Amino acid sequence: GKKKIDMSHDRKKKYVLEEGVPVPFLQDLGVMTQDGKIVRAKSDKFRQINRFLEFIEDILPELDKGRELTILDFGCGKSYLTFAMYYYLHELKEYDIRIIGLDLKKEVICHCNELSEKYGYEKLRFLEGDIADYTGVNKVDMVVTLHACDTATDYALAKAVGWDAKVILSVPCCQHELNRQIRNEVLEPVLRYGLLKERMAALITDGLRAQYLEREGDEAQILEHTPKNILIRAVKRNQKADQKESVRRQQIEASIRKCEAELRVSPTLGRLLDNQGKTE
């Protein structure tokens, strides 16, 4: 007989978390009603959570299913996404994961720990602390940083590189550092507009961050997280430490340096990685 064309994808987008399946943390966060319906006013939030989980779904093949995986989440804040990650990886996909959420705000940490206990999420714990000096682990499989402000993102990325993390997911925000530094004669007519300078500086910051991760042997992508926010996703390449790889890294290094010199910027991430290299 003739093949029937599958039209189902036109009707309803397939979300990672489906409407109609009650999820306790989504109910507590006011995104879902008791019977699993999405609260109208929170549909953007629901979409955003799903979008984030799709980014994780893509990299599942990179994660080892045969052992406990450690995921560090920096600046977890309200933690919609941290809970979503645990629920998705542990409950739905049955990975053996431990998630450590770090935040500086005591009351956030208390609240999140209460919730994770309430849901019986045994290996989801929140601690008060700053990423730059967190030393509670020495090997991490995945590092997630959501809206870590300005250079906090750089500290998180440098830590992730130092831990040899297999996967990095980072949603940067408030990229002010380069905005203060950037100078360029050619771009002068554009950079004199504060708003444009700020946006360009933010884009350049994140582009350079992605390139630094490439230089360290990752495959980096820049993805749209929400219409306003980008997400940097980096996955360790299974590279052999061969001639080709070292040439690749040298080329990236050279192009980063050239760009920085041209724009007169020196991002925190570069400095942190260079210092890391010296101490080991």
Coordinates of C-alpha atoms in Angstrom, one line a residue:
G1 CA 0.0 0.0 0.0
K2 CA 1.0 3.7 -0.2
K3 CA 3.1 4.9 2.7
K4 CA 1.2 7.2 5.0
I5 CA 2.8 10.5 5.5
D6 CA 3.4 11.2 9.2
M7 CA 2.0 14.5 10.0
S8 CA 2.2 14.3 13.7
H9 CA 5.2 16.5 14.0
D10 CA 3.2 19.4 12.4
R11 CA 0.5 19.2 15.1
K12 CA 2.5 19.2 18.3
K13 CA 6.2 19.8 19.0
K14 CA 7.7 16.8 20.7
Y15 CA 9.0 18.1 24.0
V16 CA 11.5 16.2 26.2
L17 CA 9.1 16.8 29.1
E18 CA 5.6 16.2 27.9
E19 CA 2.5 18.1 28.9
G20 CA 0.1 15.9 30.8
V21 CA 2.8 14.0 32.7
P22 CA 2.9 15.6 36.2
V23 CA 6.4 16.5 37.3
P24 CA 6.7 17.5 41.0
F25 CA 9.3 20.2 40.7
L26 CA 7.4 21.8 37.8
Q27 CA 4.3 21.9 40.0
D28 CA 6.1 23.4 42.9
L29 CA 7.6 26.1 40.6
G30 CA 4.1 26.9 39.3
V31 CA 4.8 25.8 35.8
M32 CA 2.4 22.9 35.9
T33 CA -1.0 22.2 37.5
Q34 CA -1.6 19.1 39.6
D35 CA -2.8 17.2 36.6
G36 CA 0.2 18.1 34.5
K37 CA -1.2 20.9 32.4
I38 CA 1.2 23.7 31.6
V39 CA 0.2 27.0 33.3
R40 CA -0.4 29.4 30.4
A41 CA 1.6 32.3 31.9
K42 CA 4.6 29.9 32.4
S43 CA 4.6 28.4 28.9
D44 CA 7.8 30.3 28.0
K45 CA 9.5 28.8 31.1
F46 CA 8.3 25.4 30.1
R47 CA 9.7 25.9 26.6
Q48 CA 13.0 27.1 27.9
I49 CA 13.4 24.1 30.2
N50 CA 12.7 21.8 27.3
R51 CA 15.1 23.6 25.0
F52 CA 17.8 23.2 27.6
L53 CA 17.1 19.5 27.9
E54 CA 17.3 19.1 24.2
F55 CA 20.9 20.5 24.4
I56 CA 21.6 17.7 26.9
E57 CA 19.8 15.1 24.9
D58 CA 22.2 15.8 22.0
I59 CA 25.2 14.9 24.1
L60 CA 23.9 11.8 25.8
P61 CA 26.2 9.6 23.7
E62 CA 29.1 11.3 25.3
L63 CA 28.1 10.4 28.8
D64 CA 29.2 7.1 30.3
K65 CA 26.3 5.0 31.5
G66 CA 28.3 2.5 33.4
R67 CA 29.4 4.6 36.3
E68 CA 28.4 7.5 38.5
L69 CA 28.7 10.8 36.7
T70 CA 29.4 14.0 38.5
I71 CA 27.7 17.2 37.3
L72 CA 28.6 20.6 38.7
D73 CA 26.1 23.4 38.4
F74 CA 27.4 26.9 39.2
G75 CA 25.3 29.8 40.2
C76 CA 22.3 27.5 40.1
G77 CA 20.0 30.3 41.5
K78 CA 16.3 29.3 41.4
S79 CA 17.4 26.0 39.8
Y80 CA 14.5 25.2 37.5
L81 CA 17.1 23.8 35.1
T82 CA 19.1 21.9 37.8
F83 CA 16.0 20.0 38.9
A84 CA 15.1 19.5 35.2
M85 CA 18.5 18.0 34.5
Y86 CA 18.3 15.6 37.4
Y87 CA 14.8 14.6 36.6
Y88 CA 15.6 14.0 33.0
L89 CA 19.0 12.2 33.4
H90 CA 18.2 10.2 36.5
E91 CA 14.5 9.6 36.4
L92 CA 13.8 9.4 32.7
K93 CA 17.1 8.3 31.2
E94 CA 18.3 6.3 34.3
Y95 CA 21.9 7.6 34.4
D96 CA 23.7 7.3 37.7
I97 CA 24.4 10.9 38.3
R98 CA 25.4 13.1 41.2
I99 CA 24.6 16.8 40.8
I100 CA 26.2 19.4 43.0
G101 CA 24.7 22.9 42.8
L102 CA 26.7 25.8 44.0
D103 CA 25.4 29.3 44.8
L104 CA 26.4 32.2 47.0
K105 CA 23.0 32.9 48.4
K106 CA 22.3 31.0 51.6
E107 CA 18.5 31.1 51.4
V108 CA 18.5 29.8 47.8
I109 CA 20.7 26.9 48.9
C110 CA 18.4 26.0 51.8
H111 CA 15.3 26.2 49.7
C112 CA 16.8 24.0 46.9
N113 CA 18.0 21.4 49.4
E114 CA 14.5 21.2 51.0
L115 CA 13.0 20.6 47.5
S116 CA 15.5 17.9 46.5
E117 CA 14.8 16.0 49.7
K118 CA 11.1 16.4 49.2
Y119 CA 11.4 14.8 45.8
G120 CA 13.7 12.1 47.0
Y121 CA 16.5 13.2 44.7
E122 CA 19.2 11.6 46.8
K123 CA 22.2 12.7 44.7
L124 CA 21.2 16.3 44.1
R125 CA 22.8 18.6 46.7
F126 CA 23.2 22.3 46.9
L127 CA 26.1 24.0 48.6
E128 CA 27.0 27.6 49.4
G129 CA 30.1 28.6 47.7
D130 CA 31.9 30.4 44.9
I131 CA 33.1 28.6 41.8
A132 CA 36.5 30.2 41.7
D133 CA 37.6 28.4 44.9
Y134 CA 35.5 25.3 44.9
T135 CA 37.7 22.2 45.4
G136 CA 35.3 19.6 46.5
V137 CA 35.9 17.3 43.6
N138 CA 38.9 16.6 41.3
K139 CA 37.2 15.0 38.4
V140 CA 33.9 16.3 36.9
D141 CA 32.1 14.9 33.9
M142 CA 29.9 17.8 33.1
V143 CA 29.9 21.5 34.1
V144 CA 26.8 23.6 33.8
T145 CA 26.8 27.4 34.4
L146 CA 23.6 29.3 34.0
H147 CA 23.6 33.0 34.0
A148 CA 26.9 33.3 35.8
C149 CA 27.5 37.0 35.8
D150 CA 30.3 38.6 33.8
T151 CA 33.7 36.9 34.6
A152 CA 32.1 34.3 36.9
T153 CA 31.5 32.4 33.6
D154 CA 35.2 32.6 32.8
Y155 CA 36.1 31.1 36.2
A156 CA 33.6 28.3 35.6
L157 CA 34.9 27.5 32.2
A158 CA 38.5 27.5 33.4
K159 CA 37.5 25.2 36.2
A160 CA 35.7 22.9 33.7
V161 CA 38.9 22.7 31.6
G162 CA 41.0 22.0 34.6
W163 CA 38.7 19.2 35.6
D164 CA 38.8 17.8 32.1
A165 CA 35.0 17.9 31.9
K166 CA 33.6 15.9 29.0
V167 CA 30.8 18.4 28.5
I168 CA 30.3 22.1 29.3
L169 CA 27.0 23.9 29.0
S170 CA 27.2 27.6 29.8
V171 CA 24.7 30.4 29.5
P172 CA 26.7 33.6 30.1
C173 CA 25.2 36.9 31.1
C174 CA 26.2 40.5 31.8
Q175 CA 29.4 40.4 29.8
H176 CA 30.9 43.7 31.0
E177 CA 34.6 43.0 31.0
L178 CA 35.3 43.5 27.3
N179 CA 32.9 46.5 27.1
R180 CA 35.4 48.4 29.3
Q181 CA 38.4 47.3 27.2
I182 CA 37.4 47.3 23.6
R183 CA 39.1 49.9 21.3
N184 CA 39.3 49.7 17.6
E185 CA 39.8 52.5 15.0
V186 CA 37.9 50.7 12.2
L187 CA 34.8 50.0 14.5
E188 CA 35.0 53.4 16.1
P189 CA 31.8 54.8 14.3
V190 CA 29.8 51.9 15.6
L191 CA 31.4 51.6 19.1
R192 CA 30.5 55.2 20.0
Y193 CA 26.9 54.0 20.5
G194 CA 26.8 52.6 24.0
L195 CA 24.1 50.1 23.4
L196 CA 25.8 48.7 20.2
K197 CA 29.2 48.6 21.9
E198 CA 27.7 46.6 24.8
R199 CA 26.1 44.1 22.5
M200 CA 29.2 43.7 20.3
A201 CA 31.4 43.3 23.4
A202 CA 29.1 40.6 24.7
L203 CA 29.2 38.7 21.3
I204 CA 32.9 39.0 21.1
T205 CA 33.3 37.8 24.7
D206 CA 31.4 34.6 24.0
G207 CA 33.0 34.0 20.6
L208 CA 36.4 34.2 22.2
R209 CA 35.3 31.9 25.0
A210 CA 34.2 29.3 22.5
Q211 CA 37.5 29.6 20.7
Y212 CA 39.5 29.2 23.9
L213 CA 37.6 26.0 24.6
E214 CA 38.4 24.8 21.0
R215 CA 42.1 25.6 21.7
E216 CA 41.9 23.4 24.8
G217 CA 40.7 20.5 22.7
D218 CA 36.9 20.8 22.8
E219 CA 34.3 21.0 20.0
A220 CA 32.5 24.2 20.8
Q221 CA 29.1 25.5 19.6
I222 CA 27.1 28.6 20.2
L223 CA 23.4 27.9 20.4
E224 CA 20.3 30.0 21.0
H225 CA 19.0 29.3 24.5
T226 CA 16.3 31.9 24.6
P227 CA 15.8 34.8 22.1
K228 CA 18.0 36.9 24.3
N229 CA 20.5 34.4 25.6
I230 CA 23.0 32.2 23.9
L231 CA 24.4 28.9 25.2
I232 CA 28.0 27.8 24.7
R233 CA 28.2 24.0 24.5
A234 CA 31.6 22.3 24.4
V235 CA 32.3 18.6 24.2
K236 CA 35.8 17.1 24.5
R237 CA 37.1 15.9 21.2
N238 CA 38.5 12.3 21.3
Q239 CA 41.7 13.7 20.0
K240 CA 45.0 11.9 19.8
A241 CA 47.8 14.2 20.9
D242 CA 49.3 14.1 17.5
Q243 CA 50.9 16.6 15.1
K244 CA 47.7 17.6 13.5
E245 CA 46.0 18.3 16.8
S246 CA 48.8 20.5 18.0
V247 CA 48.9 22.4 14.7
R248 CA 45.1 22.9 15.0
R249 CA 45.6 24.4 18.5
Q250 CA 48.4 26.6 17.4
Q251 CA 46.3 28.0 14.6
I252 CA 43.4 28.8 17.0
E253 CA 45.8 30.3 19.5
A254 CA 47.2 32.6 16.8
S255 CA 43.8 33.7 15.6
I256 CA 42.6 34.5 19.1
R257 CA 45.8 36.5 19.8
K258 CA 45.3 38.5 16.5
C259 CA 41.7 39.2 17.3
E260 CA 42.5 40.3 20.9
A261 CA 45.3 42.6 19.7
E262 CA 43.1 44.2 17.1
L263 CA 40.4 44.9 19.6
R264 CA 42.7 45.6 22.5
V265 CA 41.0 43.1 24.8
S266 CA 42.3 40.5 27.2
P267 CA 39.5 38.3 28.5
T268 CA 39.7 36.7 31.9
L269 CA 39.3 33.2 30.5
G270 CA 42.6 33.5 28.5
R271 CA 44.5 34.6 31.6
L272 CA 43.0 31.9 33.8
L273 CA 43.8 29.1 31.3
D274 CA 47.3 30.4 30.7
N275 CA 48.0 30.4 34.5
Q276 CA 46.5 26.9 34.8
G277 CA 48.9 25.6 32.2
K278 CA 51.9 27.0 34.1
T279 CA 51.0 25.4 37.5
E280 CA 50.5 21.9 36.3

